mmCIF file of C-alpha atoms and ligand atoms in Angstrom:
data_model
loop_
_atom_site.group_PDB
_atom_site.id
_atom_site.type_symbol
_atom_site.label_atom_id
_atom_site.label_comp_id
_atom_site.label_asym_id
_atom_site.label_seq_id
_atom_site.Cartn_x
_atom_site.Cartn_y
_atom_site.Cartn_z
ATOM 1 C CA MET A 1 -4.352 4.737 29.151
ATOM 2 C CA GLY A 2 -5.742 7.940 27.744
ATOM 3 C CA TYR A 3 -4.311 10.607 25.462
ATOM 4 C CA VAL A 4 -3.188 14.002 26.730
ATOM 5 C CA PHE A 5 -5.180 15.538 23.885
ATOM 6 C CA GLU A 6 -7.517 14.134 21.270
ATOM 7 C CA PRO A 7 -5.534 12.232 18.589
ATOM 8 C CA PRO A 8 -5.928 13.530 15.031
ATOM 9 C CA GLY A 9 -8.461 11.831 12.781
ATOM 10 C CA GLN A 10 -7.262 9.326 10.184
ATOM 11 C CA ALA A 11 -6.396 10.942 6.847
ATOM 12 C CA THR A 12 -8.358 9.258 4.051
ATOM 13 C CA VAL A 13 -8.995 9.435 0.318
ATOM 14 C CA GLU A 14 -12.101 8.565 -1.703
ATOM 15 C CA VAL A 15 -12.588 5.200 -3.376
ATOM 16 C CA PHE A 16 -14.229 5.282 -6.802
ATOM 17 C CA GLU A 17 -17.921 4.315 -6.733
ATOM 18 C CA SER A 18 -17.738 3.281 -3.079
ATOM 19 C CA GLU A 19 -19.020 4.595 0.253
ATOM 20 C CA ASP A 20 -15.811 3.376 1.881
ATOM 21 C CA ARG A 21 -12.715 5.542 2.122
ATOM 22 C CA LEU A 22 -9.093 4.450 1.997
ATOM 23 C CA PRO A 23 -6.900 5.237 5.045
ATOM 24 C CA VAL A 24 -3.662 7.040 4.156
ATOM 25 C CA ARG A 25 -0.474 6.043 5.966
ATOM 26 C CA ARG A 26 2.257 8.040 4.208
ATOM 27 C CA ILE A 27 2.725 9.936 0.949
ATOM 28 C CA PHE A 28 5.939 9.331 -0.997
ATOM 29 C CA CYS A 29 6.707 11.414 -4.068
ATOM 30 C CA VAL A 30 9.186 10.738 -6.864
ATOM 31 C CA GLY A 31 11.213 13.677 -8.160
ATOM 32 C CA ARG A 32 11.941 14.319 -11.857
ATOM 33 C CA ASN A 33 10.500 11.156 -13.345
ATOM 34 C CA TYR A 34 9.744 12.420 -16.878
ATOM 35 C CA ALA A 35 12.764 13.404 -18.987
ATOM 36 C CA ALA A 36 11.305 16.651 -20.331
ATOM 37 C CA HIS A 37 10.361 17.800 -16.817
ATOM 38 C CA ALA A 38 13.827 16.914 -15.447
ATOM 39 C CA ARG A 39 15.275 19.109 -18.194
ATOM 40 C CA GLU A 40 12.899 22.005 -17.460
ATOM 41 C CA MET A 41 14.052 21.826 -13.811
ATOM 42 C CA GLY A 42 17.684 22.050 -14.899
ATOM 43 C CA ALA A 43 18.595 18.394 -14.249
ATOM 44 C CA ASP A 44 20.004 15.613 -16.396
ATOM 45 C CA PRO A 45 17.325 12.933 -16.859
ATOM 46 C CA ASN A 46 19.820 10.288 -17.904
ATOM 47 C CA ARG A 47 22.132 10.093 -14.951
ATOM 48 C CA GLU A 48 20.004 10.365 -11.835
ATOM 49 C CA PRO A 49 18.599 7.383 -9.954
ATOM 50 C CA PRO A 50 15.069 8.029 -8.602
ATOM 51 C CA PHE A 51 14.842 10.080 -5.429
ATOM 52 C CA PHE A 52 11.967 10.533 -3.030
ATOM 53 C CA PHE A 53 10.464 13.165 -0.795
ATOM 54 C CA THR A 54 7.344 12.972 1.360
ATOM 55 C CA LYS A 55 4.235 14.865 2.288
ATOM 56 C CA PRO A 56 2.260 14.408 5.511
ATOM 57 C CA ALA A 57 -0.751 12.079 5.198
ATOM 58 C CA ASP A 58 -3.092 14.873 6.261
ATOM 59 C CA ALA A 59 -2.028 17.056 3.319
ATOM 60 C CA VAL A 60 -4.570 15.144 1.192
ATOM 61 C CA VAL A 61 -7.464 17.007 -0.434
ATOM 62 C CA ASP A 62 -10.375 15.390 -2.281
ATOM 63 C CA ASN A 63 -11.452 16.011 -5.843
ATOM 64 C CA ASN A 64 -13.763 19.050 -6.223
ATOM 65 C CA VAL A 65 -12.649 20.705 -2.989
ATOM 66 C CA SER A 66 -11.555 24.343 -3.349
ATOM 67 C CA ILE A 67 -8.270 25.277 -1.738
ATOM 68 C CA PRO A 68 -7.028 28.689 -0.624
ATOM 69 C CA TYR A 69 -3.828 30.070 -2.162
ATOM 70 C CA PRO A 70 -1.130 28.960 0.335
ATOM 71 C CA PRO A 71 0.937 31.352 2.482
ATOM 72 C CA GLN A 72 4.522 32.521 1.909
ATOM 73 C CA THR A 73 4.737 31.867 -1.815
ATOM 74 C CA LYS A 74 4.548 33.945 -4.963
ATOM 75 C CA ASN A 75 4.955 30.953 -7.278
ATOM 76 C CA PHE A 76 2.397 28.247 -6.473
ATOM 77 C CA HIS A 77 2.603 25.382 -9.004
ATOM 78 C CA TYR A 78 0.484 22.440 -10.171
ATOM 79 C CA GLU A 79 2.011 19.019 -11.024
ATOM 80 C CA ALA A 80 -0.175 16.342 -12.643
ATOM 81 C CA GLU A 81 0.774 12.866 -11.401
ATOM 82 C CA LEU A 82 -0.279 9.229 -11.436
ATOM 83 C CA VAL A 83 -0.711 8.050 -7.822
ATOM 84 C CA VAL A 84 -0.103 4.427 -6.857
ATOM 85 C CA VAL A 85 -1.793 3.097 -3.717
ATOM 86 C CA ILE A 86 -0.067 0.298 -1.811
ATOM 87 C CA GLY A 87 -2.410 -2.367 -0.444
ATOM 88 C CA LYS A 88 0.001 -4.954 0.920
ATOM 89 C CA ARG A 89 2.963 -4.662 3.261
ATOM 90 C CA GLY A 90 6.383 -5.556 1.931
ATOM 91 C CA ARG A 91 10.080 -4.818 1.817
ATOM 92 C CA ASP A 92 12.786 -5.738 -0.694
ATOM 93 C CA ILE A 93 9.991 -6.258 -3.228
ATOM 94 C CA THR A 94 11.153 -7.490 -6.637
ATOM 95 C CA GLU A 95 9.937 -5.745 -9.779
ATOM 96 C CA VAL A 96 8.142 -8.923 -10.804
ATOM 97 C CA ASP A 97 6.286 -9.048 -7.475
ATOM 98 C CA SER A 98 5.632 -5.316 -7.182
ATOM 99 C CA MET A 99 2.191 -5.250 -8.837
ATOM 100 C CA SER A 100 0.802 -7.648 -6.215
ATOM 101 C CA HIS A 101 1.366 -4.805 -3.707
ATOM 102 C CA VAL A 102 -0.735 -2.277 -5.635
ATOM 103 C CA TRP A 103 -4.303 -1.720 -4.368
ATOM 104 C CA GLY A 104 -5.177 0.840 -6.986
ATOM 105 C CA TYR A 105 -4.471 4.057 -8.852
ATOM 106 C CA ALA A 106 -5.617 7.650 -8.556
ATOM 107 C CA ILE A 107 -5.070 11.002 -10.201
ATOM 108 C CA GLY A 108 -2.942 13.401 -8.161
ATOM 109 C CA ASN A 109 -1.827 17.011 -8.172
ATOM 110 C CA ASP A 110 1.470 17.556 -6.305
ATOM 111 C CA LEU A 111 0.998 21.200 -5.320
ATOM 112 C CA THR A 112 4.307 22.987 -4.875
ATOM 113 C CA ARG A 113 5.521 26.328 -3.533
ATOM 114 C CA ARG A 114 8.130 26.465 -6.317
ATOM 115 C CA ASP A 115 9.957 29.547 -5.024
ATOM 116 C CA LEU A 116 10.449 27.965 -1.580
ATOM 117 C CA GLN A 117 11.448 24.615 -3.115
ATOM 118 C CA GLN A 118 14.034 26.296 -5.341
ATOM 119 C CA GLN A 119 15.478 28.337 -2.478
ATOM 120 C CA ALA A 120 15.845 25.138 -0.439
ATOM 121 C CA ARG A 121 17.380 23.313 -3.382
ATOM 122 C CA GLU A 122 19.979 26.042 -3.970
ATOM 123 C CA LYS A 123 20.993 25.924 -0.311
ATOM 124 C CA GLY A 124 21.061 22.116 -0.143
ATOM 125 C CA ARG A 125 18.215 22.177 2.397
ATOM 126 C CA PRO A 126 15.202 19.830 2.682
ATOM 127 C CA TRP A 127 12.240 20.478 0.378
ATOM 128 C CA ASP A 128 9.551 20.180 3.054
ATOM 129 C CA ILE A 129 8.544 23.837 3.156
ATOM 130 C CA GLY A 130 8.121 23.884 -0.621
ATOM 131 C CA LYS A 131 6.395 20.521 -0.919
ATOM 132 C CA ALA A 132 4.890 19.296 2.351
ATOM 133 C CA PHE A 133 2.565 22.122 3.353
ATOM 134 C CA ASP A 134 -1.141 22.026 4.255
ATOM 135 C CA ARG A 135 -3.476 20.867 1.438
ATOM 136 C CA SER A 136 -0.537 20.145 -0.893
ATOM 137 C CA ALA A 137 -1.663 16.715 -2.168
ATOM 138 C CA ILE A 138 -4.857 16.623 -4.197
ATOM 139 C CA ILE A 139 -5.717 12.960 -4.652
ATOM 140 C CA GLY A 140 -8.755 11.824 -6.629
ATOM 141 C CA PRO A 141 -10.845 8.725 -5.982
ATOM 142 C CA VAL A 142 -8.747 5.547 -5.924
ATOM 143 C CA HIS A 143 -9.679 3.059 -8.617
ATOM 144 C CA PRO A 144 -9.019 -0.555 -7.507
ATOM 145 C CA ILE A 145 -6.523 -2.363 -9.721
ATOM 146 C CA SER A 146 -9.120 -5.144 -10.000
ATOM 147 C CA LYS A 147 -11.071 -2.723 -12.226
ATOM 148 C CA THR A 148 -8.320 -0.787 -14.006
ATOM 149 C CA GLY A 149 -5.687 -3.476 -14.525
ATOM 150 C CA HIS A 150 -2.037 -2.382 -14.612
ATOM 151 C CA LEU A 151 -1.645 1.163 -15.887
ATOM 152 C CA ILE A 152 1.494 1.223 -17.982
ATOM 153 C CA GLN A 153 0.380 3.638 -20.658
ATOM 154 C CA GLY A 154 -2.271 6.281 -21.213
ATOM 155 C CA GLN A 155 -2.555 10.019 -21.575
ATOM 156 C CA ILE A 156 -1.907 12.256 -18.564
ATOM 157 C CA SER A 157 -2.878 15.887 -18.965
ATOM 158 C CA LEU A 158 -3.538 19.027 -16.973
ATOM 159 C CA SER A 159 -5.376 22.186 -17.863
ATOM 160 C CA VAL A 160 -5.832 25.534 -16.148
ATOM 161 C CA ASN A 161 -9.112 27.320 -16.955
ATOM 162 C CA GLY A 162 -9.569 24.948 -19.887
ATOM 163 C CA LYS A 163 -6.135 25.604 -21.414
ATOM 164 C CA ILE A 164 -3.835 22.559 -21.703
ATOM 165 C CA LYS A 165 -0.553 22.993 -19.780
ATOM 166 C CA GLN A 166 0.748 19.427 -19.413
ATOM 167 C CA ASN A 167 0.171 16.597 -21.874
ATOM 168 C CA ALA A 168 2.159 13.364 -21.851
ATOM 169 C CA ASP A 169 1.797 9.599 -21.560
ATOM 170 C CA ILE A 170 2.505 7.591 -18.419
ATOM 171 C CA ALA A 171 4.532 5.231 -20.625
ATOM 172 C CA GLU A 172 7.124 8.062 -20.611
ATOM 173 C CA LEU A 173 7.903 7.597 -16.893
ATOM 174 C CA ILE A 174 11.699 7.259 -16.565
ATOM 175 C CA TRP A 175 11.220 4.868 -13.635
ATOM 176 C CA SER A 176 8.129 2.672 -14.050
ATOM 177 C CA VAL A 177 5.637 1.950 -11.279
ATOM 178 C CA SER A 178 7.187 -1.527 -10.743
ATOM 179 C CA GLU A 179 10.693 -0.099 -10.536
ATOM 180 C CA ILE A 180 9.623 2.665 -8.134
ATOM 181 C CA ILE A 181 7.894 0.204 -5.776
ATOM 182 C CA SER A 182 10.879 -2.133 -5.848
ATOM 183 C CA ILE A 183 13.492 0.594 -5.314
ATOM 184 C CA LEU A 184 11.539 2.358 -2.530
ATOM 185 C CA SER A 185 10.841 -0.933 -0.736
ATOM 186 C CA HIS A 186 14.561 -1.672 -0.527
ATOM 187 C CA SER A 187 14.902 1.513 1.516
ATOM 188 C CA ILE A 188 11.649 1.616 3.512
ATOM 189 C CA GLU A 189 9.159 -1.118 4.354
ATOM 190 C CA LEU A 190 5.951 -0.304 2.512
ATOM 191 C CA HIS A 191 2.542 -0.675 4.169
ATOM 192 C CA SER A 192 -1.115 -0.625 3.164
ATOM 193 C CA GLY A 193 -2.248 2.948 2.739
ATOM 194 C CA ASP A 194 1.098 4.259 1.540
ATOM 195 C CA LEU A 195 0.630 6.444 -1.533
ATOM 196 C CA ILE A 196 3.285 7.073 -4.166
ATOM 197 C CA MET A 197 3.031 10.152 -6.374
ATOM 198 C CA THR A 198 5.039 9.056 -9.395
ATOM 199 C CA GLY A 199 6.270 12.384 -10.778
ATOM 200 C CA THR A 200 5.045 15.017 -13.187
ATOM 201 C CA PRO A 201 5.558 15.583 -16.933
ATOM 202 C CA ALA A 202 6.918 18.806 -18.423
ATOM 203 C CA GLY A 203 4.869 21.985 -18.421
ATOM 204 C CA VAL A 204 4.620 22.798 -14.717
ATOM 205 C CA GLY A 205 3.469 26.315 -13.999
ATOM 206 C CA PRO A 206 1.647 28.680 -11.675
ATOM 207 C CA LEU A 207 -1.857 28.760 -10.243
ATOM 208 C CA ILE A 208 -3.501 31.939 -8.992
ATOM 209 C CA ASP A 209 -6.647 32.904 -7.112
ATOM 210 C CA GLY A 210 -9.705 32.032 -9.211
ATOM 211 C CA ASP A 211 -8.014 29.361 -11.355
ATOM 212 C CA LYS A 212 -9.720 26.069 -12.072
ATOM 213 C CA CYS A 213 -7.186 23.227 -12.470
ATOM 214 C CA THR A 214 -8.201 19.932 -14.072
ATOM 215 C CA VAL A 215 -6.058 16.785 -14.192
ATOM 216 C CA SER A 216 -6.969 13.800 -16.386
ATOM 217 C CA ILE A 217 -5.497 10.335 -16.743
ATOM 218 C CA GLU A 218 -6.810 7.900 -19.331
ATOM 219 C CA GLY A 219 -8.792 5.224 -17.513
ATOM 220 C CA LEU A 220 -9.124 7.237 -14.284
ATOM 221 C CA GLY A 221 -11.297 10.137 -15.419
ATOM 222 C CA GLN A 222 -10.466 13.619 -14.185
ATOM 223 C CA ILE A 223 -10.242 15.700 -11.020
ATOM 224 C CA GLU A 224 -10.877 19.397 -10.601
ATOM 225 C CA THR A 225 -9.662 21.963 -8.069
ATOM 226 C CA LYS A 226 -10.534 25.616 -7.709
ATOM 227 C CA ILE A 227 -8.057 28.020 -6.120
ATOM 228 C CA THR A 228 -9.591 30.663 -3.881
ATOM 229 C CA GLN A 229 -8.053 33.722 -2.259
ATOM 230 C CA LYS A 230 -5.495 33.405 0.507
ATOM 231 C CA ALA A 231 -7.178 32.334 3.760
HETATM 232 MN MN1 MN B 301 5.870 16.040 -8.203
#
């Protein structure tokens, strides 16, 4: 059997201090997972169970790769996030067992066309056009959990042109990494190479042509992205 056209290459992300790359299967994202951010988006952080949206695997962009300002938006936002990488298949995973499914952690930036997301939200439509566009998932090198240990606290921050815009602690996650893995796995069987972007703290805001955006997480270093003019 052949293919009627050449199949796309495997989407991959870097692995910290390794020549090997990690194959990406799917990208799940958690919405409104820090109370102050839920409030800034006009939601009640106390009542809502976690909800998920996705991005295509090939939306990934490496650290230090410039990206052009995306089309059809006038409000292009950054979102600093802790990314969890699944390394072992499983479904109906218990919270206690969830950490045995984690391969590692990375720093992420969930790029968002906020105006398109908000229009979709107001109309009760899917978020894909606001969230799942080309080059919308900056993911830094993955640090194996064997080196980092479980990340349950530590500063997460984001700056634009050196000015701090987001500054929180991953201990403030409304739904912890273990809870997210367990809840998601009761809905969808998780596989190696699935990435979970765990949500962003308060302080989201716009990026424009020429901006340099830096995201840091304690224990994972930092990643940097430059925005260039519209392609
Ligand atoms: Mn997000």
